[in-house]
PDB file of C-alpha atoms in Angstrom:
ATOM      1  CA  GLY A 885       0.530   5.892  16.026  1.00 87.00           C
ATOM      2  CA  ILE A 886       0.181   2.476  15.672  1.00 91.00           C
ATOM      3  CA  GLN A 887       3.272   0.399  15.211  1.00 95.00           C
ATOM      4  CA  VAL A 888       3.304  -2.475  12.837  1.00 97.00           C
ATOM      5  CA  GLU A 889       6.172  -5.068  13.025  1.00 98.00           C
ATOM      6  CA  GLN A 890       6.595  -7.992  10.503  1.00 98.00           C
ATOM      7  CA  SER A 891       8.688 -11.238  11.179  1.00 98.00           C
ATOM      8  CA  PRO A 892      10.998 -12.441   9.954  1.00 98.00           C
ATOM      9  CA  PRO A 893      12.501  -9.756   7.659  1.00 97.00           C
ATOM     10  CA  ASP A 894      13.895 -12.347   5.349  1.00 97.00           C
ATOM     11  CA  LEU A 895      12.933 -15.758   4.442  1.00 97.00           C
ATOM     12  CA  ILE A 896      14.290 -18.166   2.148  1.00 97.00           C
ATOM     13  CA  LEU A 897      12.390 -21.587   1.131  1.00 96.00           C
ATOM     14  CA  GLN A 898      12.644 -24.522  -1.089  1.00 97.00           C
ATOM     15  CA  GLU A 899       9.830 -25.021  -3.420  1.00 97.00           C
ATOM     16  CA  GLY A 900       7.243 -27.085  -1.789  1.00 97.00           C
ATOM     17  CA  ALA A 901       7.790 -25.908   1.534  1.00 98.00           C
ATOM     18  CA  ASN A 902       5.474 -24.298   4.031  1.00 97.00           C
ATOM     19  CA  SER A 903       5.850 -20.724   5.873  1.00 97.00           C
ATOM     20  CA  THR A 904       4.394 -18.766   8.506  1.00 98.00           C
ATOM     21  CA  LEU A 905       4.832 -15.001   8.247  1.00 98.00           C
ATOM     22  CA  ARG A 906       4.000 -12.571  11.309  1.00 98.00           C
ATOM     23  CA  CYS A 907       2.523  -9.202  11.837  1.00 98.00           C
ATOM     24  CA  ASN A 908       2.277  -7.621  15.383  1.00 98.00           C
ATOM     25  CA  PHE A 909       0.733  -4.339  15.737  1.00 97.00           C
ATOM     26  CA  SER A 910       0.567  -2.048  18.727  1.00 96.00           C
ATOM     27  CA  ASP A 911      -3.064  -0.952  18.982  1.00 93.00           C
ATOM     28  CA  SER A 912      -6.791  -1.823  18.186  1.00 92.00           C
ATOM     29  CA  VAL A 913      -7.300  -1.914  14.444  1.00 91.00           C
ATOM     30  CA  ASN A 914     -10.420  -1.938  12.050  1.00 90.00           C
ATOM     31  CA  ASN A 915      -8.537  -2.738   9.112  1.00 93.00           C
ATOM     32  CA  LEU A 916      -5.754  -5.321   8.411  1.00 96.00           C
ATOM     33  CA  GLN A 917      -4.702  -6.379   5.061  1.00 97.00           C
ATOM     34  CA  TRP A 918      -1.999  -8.561   3.581  1.00 98.00           C
ATOM     35  CA  PHE A 919      -0.336  -7.547   0.286  1.00 98.00           C
ATOM     36  CA  HIS A 920       2.127  -9.462  -1.968  1.00 97.00           C
ATOM     37  CA  GLN A 921       4.541  -6.844  -3.655  1.00 95.00           C
ATOM     38  CA  ASN A 922       5.620  -8.712  -7.077  1.00 91.00           C
ATOM     39  CA  PRO A 923       8.858  -8.101  -8.783  1.00 88.00           C
ATOM     40  CA  TRP A 924       7.716  -5.155 -10.887  1.00 89.00           C
ATOM     41  CA  GLY A 925       6.523  -3.347  -7.695  1.00 92.00           C
ATOM     42  CA  GLN A 926       2.733  -4.144  -7.843  1.00 92.00           C
ATOM     43  CA  LEU A 927       0.868  -4.464  -4.666  1.00 94.00           C
ATOM     44  CA  ILE A 928      -1.271  -7.470  -4.845  1.00 94.00           C
ATOM     45  CA  ASN A 929      -4.377  -7.675  -2.412  1.00 95.00           C
ATOM     46  CA  LEU A 930      -4.090 -11.024  -0.478  1.00 97.00           C
ATOM     47  CA  PHE A 931      -6.493 -10.688   2.375  1.00 97.00           C
ATOM     48  CA  TYR A 932      -8.674  -8.247   3.963  1.00 96.00           C
ATOM     49  CA  ILE A 933      -8.643  -9.621   7.675  1.00 97.00           C
ATOM     50  CA  PRO A 934      -9.399  -7.434  10.476  1.00 95.00           C
ATOM     51  CA  SER A 935     -10.155 -10.711  12.572  1.00 96.00           C
ATOM     52  CA  GLY A 936     -10.928 -14.168  12.061  1.00 97.00           C
ATOM     53  CA  THR A 937      -9.438 -16.525   9.561  1.00 98.00           C
ATOM     54  CA  LYS A 938      -9.641 -16.583   5.511  1.00 98.00           C
ATOM     55  CA  GLN A 939      -8.253 -19.205   3.118  1.00 98.00           C
ATOM     56  CA  ASN A 940      -7.505 -18.628  -0.643  1.00 97.00           C
ATOM     57  CA  GLY A 941      -5.929 -21.389  -2.196  1.00 97.00           C
ATOM     58  CA  ARG A 942      -2.595 -22.389  -0.820  1.00 98.00           C
ATOM     59  CA  LEU A 943      -2.532 -19.153   1.378  1.00 98.00           C
ATOM     60  CA  SER A 944      -4.527 -18.402   4.379  1.00 98.00           C
ATOM     61  CA  ALA A 945      -4.523 -15.807   7.045  1.00 98.00           C
ATOM     62  CA  THR A 946      -5.758 -15.456  10.730  1.00 98.00           C
ATOM     63  CA  THR A 947      -5.928 -12.414  12.733  1.00 98.00           C
ATOM     64  CA  VAL A 948      -6.211 -12.490  16.634  1.00 97.00           C
ATOM     65  CA  ALA A 949      -7.543  -8.985  17.204  1.00 95.00           C
ATOM     66  CA  THR A 950      -7.457  -9.156  21.067  1.00 95.00           C
ATOM     67  CA  GLU A 951      -3.892 -10.265  20.972  1.00 97.00           C
ATOM     68  CA  ARG A 952      -2.891  -7.899  18.189  1.00 97.00           C
ATOM     69  CA  TYR A 953      -1.448 -10.024  15.747  1.00 98.00           C
ATOM     70  CA  SER A 954      -1.931 -11.574  12.372  1.00 98.00           C
ATOM     71  CA  LEU A 955      -0.469 -14.799  10.462  1.00 98.00           C
ATOM     72  CA  LEU A 956      -0.208 -15.319   6.841  1.00 98.00           C
ATOM     73  CA  TYR A 957       0.431 -19.052   5.956  1.00 98.00           C
ATOM     74  CA  ILE A 958       1.810 -20.170   2.679  1.00 98.00           C
ATOM     75  CA  SER A 959       1.605 -23.611   1.964  1.00 97.00           C
ATOM     76  CA  SER A 960       3.600 -25.602  -0.865  1.00 97.00           C
ATOM     77  CA  SER A 961       5.388 -22.594  -1.915  1.00 97.00           C
ATOM     78  CA  GLN A 962       6.082 -21.878  -5.528  1.00 97.00           C
ATOM     79  CA  THR A 963       8.802 -19.695  -7.171  1.00 95.00           C
ATOM     80  CA  THR A 964       5.990 -17.291  -8.099  1.00 94.00           C
ATOM     81  CA  ASP A 965       5.172 -16.694  -4.446  1.00 96.00           C
ATOM     82  CA  SER A 966       8.647 -14.788  -4.057  1.00 96.00           C
ATOM     83  CA  GLY A 967       8.391 -11.136  -3.431  1.00 95.00           C
ATOM     84  CA  VAL A 968       7.514  -9.018  -0.310  1.00 97.00           C
ATOM     85  CA  TYR A 969       4.774  -9.594   1.691  1.00 98.00           C
ATOM     86  CA  PHE A 970       3.514  -6.597   3.520  1.00 98.00           C
ATOM     87  CA  CYS A 971       1.048  -6.425   6.301  1.00 98.00           C
ATOM     88  CA  ALA A 972      -0.842  -3.097   6.880  1.00 97.00           C
ATOM     89  CA  VAL A 973      -3.238  -1.870   9.221  1.00 96.00           C
ATOM     90  CA  ALA A 974      -5.544   1.096  10.133  1.00 93.00           C
ATOM     91  CA  GLY A 975      -6.655   2.134  13.577  1.00 88.00           C
ATOM     92  CA  TYR A 976     -10.010   3.528  14.962  1.00 81.00           C
ATOM     93  CA  GLY A 977     -10.399   7.167  15.694  1.00 67.00           C
ATOM     94  CA  GLY A 978      -9.664  10.069  13.406  1.00 60.00           C
ATOM     95  CA  SER A 979      -8.120   8.441  10.767  1.00 61.00           C
ATOM     96  CA  GLN A 980      -9.631   7.817   7.476  1.00 68.00           C
ATOM     97  CA  GLY A 981      -8.657   4.370   6.871  1.00 83.00           C
ATOM     98  CA  ASN A 982      -5.068   5.229   6.489  1.00 92.00           C
ATOM     99  CA  LEU A 983      -3.036   2.244   6.210  1.00 95.00           C
ATOM    100  CA  ILE A 984      -0.034   1.795   8.236  1.00 95.00           C
ATOM    101  CA  PHE A 985       2.569  -0.660   6.468  1.00 97.00           C
ATOM    102  CA  GLY A 986       5.228  -2.749   8.210  1.00 98.00           C
ATOM    103  CA  LYS A 987       8.359  -3.301   6.569  1.00 97.00           C
ATOM    104  CA  GLY A 988       7.676  -6.382   5.126  1.00 97.00           C
ATOM    105  CA  THR A 989       8.941  -9.856   4.722  1.00 97.00           C
ATOM    106  CA  LYS A 990      11.066 -10.663   1.629  1.00 97.00           C
ATOM    107  CA  LEU A 991      10.325 -14.153   0.779  1.00 97.00           C
ATOM    108  CA  SER A 992      12.588 -16.103  -1.897  1.00 97.00           C
ATOM    109  CA  VAL A 993      11.403 -19.377  -2.945  1.00 97.00           C
ATOM    110  CA  LYS A 994      14.165 -21.732  -4.596  1.00 96.00           C
ATOM    111  CA  PRO A 995      13.599 -24.232  -7.200  1.00 95.00           C
TER     112      PRO A 995
ATOM    113  CA  GLU B1113     -12.929  -7.041 -12.092  1.00 77.00           C
ATOM    114  CA  PRO B1114     -12.894  -3.033 -11.173  1.00 82.00           C
ATOM    115  CA  GLU B1115      -9.251  -1.775 -10.795  1.00 93.00           C
ATOM    116  CA  VAL B1116      -7.351   1.259  -9.797  1.00 97.00           C
ATOM    117  CA  THR B1117      -5.506   2.627 -12.636  1.00 97.00           C
ATOM    118  CA  GLN B1118      -2.487   4.859 -12.806  1.00 98.00           C
ATOM    119  CA  THR B1119      -0.571   6.684 -15.486  1.00 97.00           C
ATOM    120  CA  PRO B1120       2.026   7.077 -16.304  1.00 97.00           C
ATOM    121  CA  SER B1121       3.664   3.886 -14.958  1.00 96.00           C
ATOM    122  CA  HIS B1122       7.223   5.495 -14.983  1.00 97.00           C
ATOM    123  CA  GLN B1123       8.299   9.068 -15.375  1.00 97.00           C
ATOM    124  CA  VAL B1124      11.521  10.683 -15.475  1.00 98.00           C
ATOM    125  CA  THR B1125      11.769  14.385 -14.729  1.00 98.00           C
ATOM    126  CA  GLN B1126      14.434  17.073 -14.059  1.00 98.00           C
ATOM    127  CA  MET B1127      14.977  18.545 -10.482  1.00 98.00           C
ATOM    128  CA  GLY B1128      12.736  21.388 -10.152  1.00 98.00           C
ATOM    129  CA  GLN B1129      10.292  20.654 -12.509  1.00 98.00           C
ATOM    130  CA  GLU B1130       6.461  19.873 -11.811  1.00 98.00           C
ATOM    131  CA  VAL B1131       4.847  16.727 -12.167  1.00 98.00           C
ATOM    132  CA  ILE B1132       1.446  15.215 -12.081  1.00 98.00           C
ATOM    133  CA  LEU B1133       0.785  11.830 -11.197  1.00 98.00           C
ATOM    134  CA  ARG B1134      -2.906  10.648 -12.476  1.00 97.00           C
ATOM    135  CA  CYS B1135      -5.346   7.940 -10.790  1.00 98.00           C
ATOM    136  CA  VAL B1136      -8.647   6.796 -12.042  1.00 97.00           C
ATOM    137  CA  PRO B1137      -9.798   4.981  -8.555  1.00 97.00           C
ATOM    138  CA  ILE B1138     -12.641   2.363  -8.701  1.00 95.00           C
ATOM    139  CA  SER B1139     -15.872   3.917  -9.744  1.00 92.00           C
ATOM    140  CA  ASN B1140     -18.117   3.743  -6.597  1.00 90.00           C
ATOM    141  CA  HIS B1141     -15.504   4.201  -4.219  1.00 94.00           C
ATOM    142  CA  LEU B1142     -15.579   7.266  -1.747  1.00 92.00           C
ATOM    143  CA  TYR B1143     -12.091   7.410  -0.320  1.00 94.00           C
ATOM    144  CA  PHE B1144      -8.783   7.973  -1.998  1.00 96.00           C
ATOM    145  CA  TYR B1145      -5.339   7.946  -1.145  1.00 97.00           C
ATOM    146  CA  TRP B1146      -1.726   8.508  -2.320  1.00 98.00           C
ATOM    147  CA  TYR B1147       0.989   6.494  -0.666  1.00 98.00           C
ATOM    148  CA  ARG B1148       4.775   6.428  -1.648  1.00 98.00           C
ATOM    149  CA  GLN B1149       7.820   3.790  -1.274  1.00 98.00           C
ATOM    150  CA  ILE B1150      11.364   4.759  -1.696  1.00 97.00           C
ATOM    151  CA  LEU B1151      13.255   1.815  -3.369  1.00 93.00           C
ATOM    152  CA  GLY B1152      13.867  -0.927  -0.596  1.00 89.00           C
ATOM    153  CA  GLN B1153      11.638   0.728   2.108  1.00 92.00           C
ATOM    154  CA  LYS B1154       8.151   0.480   3.236  1.00 92.00           C
ATOM    155  CA  VAL B1155       4.787   1.930   1.829  1.00 96.00           C
ATOM    156  CA  GLU B1156       4.157   5.160   3.425  1.00 97.00           C
ATOM    157  CA  PHE B1157       0.859   7.165   3.766  1.00 96.00           C
ATOM    158  CA  LEU B1158       0.844  10.731   2.170  1.00 97.00           C
ATOM    159  CA  VAL B1159      -2.683  11.934   1.962  1.00 97.00           C
ATOM    160  CA  SER B1160      -6.450  10.916   2.242  1.00 95.00           C
ATOM    161  CA  PHE B1161      -9.154  12.382   0.287  1.00 95.00           C
ATOM    162  CA  TYR B1162     -12.825  12.399   0.956  1.00 92.00           C
ATOM    163  CA  ASN B1163     -15.940  14.262   0.040  1.00 90.00           C
ATOM    164  CA  ASN B1164     -13.781  16.495  -2.270  1.00 91.00           C
ATOM    165  CA  GLU B1165     -11.284  17.472   0.292  1.00 93.00           C
ATOM    166  CA  ILE B1166      -8.071  16.356   2.102  1.00 95.00           C
ATOM    167  CA  SER B1167      -9.100  14.490   5.235  1.00 93.00           C
ATOM    168  CA  GLU B1168      -5.694  13.786   6.631  1.00 93.00           C
ATOM    169  CA  LYS B1169      -2.172  14.109   5.318  1.00 94.00           C
ATOM    170  CA  SER B1170       1.285  12.948   6.760  1.00 94.00           C
ATOM    171  CA  GLU B1171       4.393  15.083   7.295  1.00 94.00           C
ATOM    172  CA  ILE B1172       5.815  14.174   4.309  1.00 94.00           C
ATOM    173  CA  PHE B1173       2.858  15.854   2.155  1.00 96.00           C
ATOM    174  CA  ASP B1174       4.282  19.246   2.671  1.00 94.00           C
ATOM    175  CA  ASP B1175       3.598  22.579   0.611  1.00 95.00           C
ATOM    176  CA  GLN B1176       5.143  21.079  -2.723  1.00 96.00           C
ATOM    177  CA  PHE B1177       2.291  18.282  -2.851  1.00 98.00           C
ATOM    178  CA  SER B1178      -1.201  19.001  -3.735  1.00 98.00           C
ATOM    179  CA  VAL B1179      -4.254  16.622  -4.726  1.00 97.00           C
ATOM    180  CA  GLU B1180      -6.999  17.274  -6.791  1.00 95.00           C
ATOM    181  CA  ARG B1181     -10.305  15.468  -8.096  1.00 93.00           C
ATOM    182  CA  PRO B1182     -10.882  17.531 -11.272  1.00 87.00           C
ATOM    183  CA  ASP B1183     -13.827  15.397 -12.377  1.00 87.00           C
ATOM    184  CA  GLY B1184     -15.834  12.397 -11.321  1.00 79.00           C
ATOM    185  CA  SER B1185     -13.118   9.923 -12.376  1.00 88.00           C
ATOM    186  CA  ASN B1186      -9.601  11.269 -11.743  1.00 94.00           C
ATOM    187  CA  PHE B1187      -7.474  11.804  -9.004  1.00 97.00           C
ATOM    188  CA  THR B1188      -3.992  13.576  -9.388  1.00 97.00           C
ATOM    189  CA  LEU B1189      -1.130  14.157  -7.304  1.00 98.00           C
ATOM    190  CA  LYS B1190       1.042  17.123  -8.106  1.00 98.00           C
ATOM    191  CA  ILE B1191       4.608  17.726  -6.981  1.00 98.00           C
ATOM    192  CA  ARG B1192       5.534  21.352  -7.655  1.00 96.00           C
ATOM    193  CA  SER B1193       9.099  21.348  -7.656  1.00 95.00           C
ATOM    194  CA  THR B1194      10.705  17.848  -7.535  1.00 97.00           C
ATOM    195  CA  LYS B1195      13.650  17.218  -5.464  1.00 97.00           C
ATOM    196  CA  LEU B1196      16.132  14.088  -5.806  1.00 97.00           C
ATOM    197  CA  GLU B1197      14.530  12.663  -2.589  1.00 96.00           C
ATOM    198  CA  ASP B1198      10.968  12.725  -4.231  1.00 97.00           C
ATOM    199  CA  SER B1199      12.156   9.682  -6.452  1.00 98.00           C
ATOM    200  CA  ALA B1200       9.845   6.787  -5.266  1.00 98.00           C
ATOM    201  CA  MET B1201       6.992   4.770  -6.554  1.00 98.00           C
ATOM    202  CA  TYR B1202       3.640   6.630  -5.818  1.00 98.00           C
ATOM    203  CA  PHE B1203       0.899   4.387  -5.466  1.00 98.00           C
ATOM    204  CA  CYS B1204      -2.959   5.484  -5.549  1.00 98.00           C
ATOM    205  CA  ALA B1205      -5.475   3.619  -3.839  1.00 97.00           C
ATOM    206  CA  SER B1206      -9.442   3.912  -2.975  1.00 96.00           C
ATOM    207  CA  ARG B1207     -11.894   2.309  -0.947  1.00 94.00           C
ATOM    208  CA  ALA B1208     -15.702   2.200  -0.812  1.00 93.00           C
ATOM    209  CA  GLY B1209     -16.277   2.358   3.029  1.00 85.00           C
ATOM    210  CA  GLN B1210     -15.032   0.432   5.948  1.00 82.00           C
ATOM    211  CA  THR B1211     -13.610  -2.221   3.716  1.00 88.00           C
ATOM    212  CA  GLU B1212     -10.199  -3.142   2.042  1.00 92.00           C
ATOM    213  CA  ALA B1213      -8.355  -0.483  -0.107  1.00 95.00           C
ATOM    214  CA  PHE B1214      -7.329  -1.622  -3.379  1.00 95.00           C
ATOM    215  CA  PHE B1215      -4.231  -0.210  -5.182  1.00 96.00           C
ATOM    216  CA  GLY B1216      -3.144   0.976  -8.256  1.00 97.00           C
ATOM    217  CA  GLN B1217       0.040  -0.595 -10.223  1.00 96.00           C
ATOM    218  CA  GLY B1218       2.008   2.391  -9.180  1.00 97.00           C
ATOM    219  CA  THR B1219       4.167   5.179 -10.912  1.00 98.00           C
ATOM    220  CA  ARG B1220       7.598   4.974 -10.474  1.00 97.00           C
ATOM    221  CA  LEU B1221       8.978   8.695 -10.300  1.00 98.00           C
ATOM    222  CA  THR B1222      12.517   9.164 -11.047  1.00 98.00           C
ATOM    223  CA  VAL B1223      14.107  12.770 -10.603  1.00 98.00           C
ATOM    224  CA  VAL B1224      17.269  13.448 -11.996  1.00 98.00           C
TER     225      VAL B1224
END
């Protein structure tokens, strides 16, 4: 099956700093989503981005499908950005869109 | 904004007991899923459900697990005889088609 690797595993930032999170995947995908898991465990949809670039406020994401990676950019980080960021992908073929998750990047933003 | 809702938010059960986790997917969605996340680990796929039948299941989804869509709105996950290692956060998700999946807030299951 598809392998998903996220880096870095942990990231500590000062409030106001920018960061880039990376997601590499091992095969072609027809779905790629970024999630933020908040301290209560909820998975919050950030982006649905199987290819291209999207922006939503201070967050943006880019997926280069041909090179099998995606990047999540967080600008001017805030303490509320803390949590775990997951990348998840679904491949072509027989799967019914089942998402395969990476291990996540744990982000801590210090005031 | 439509959302996936799960109940209960937290359930504590005795080992060996049966539990049913409930989900109400987004109303016009066609694909339904259960995932689980053991504390501190990544989210893992359990089962997908489409057109009133299981379309795919992982090796985690053994005979102790079953899913059902008993009416037009609910989607349930049953664990027949819970084990300590079933303690996890269980997420329900739904999808309209070849689009993004939306996740519920999760049910934290604790088996004691």
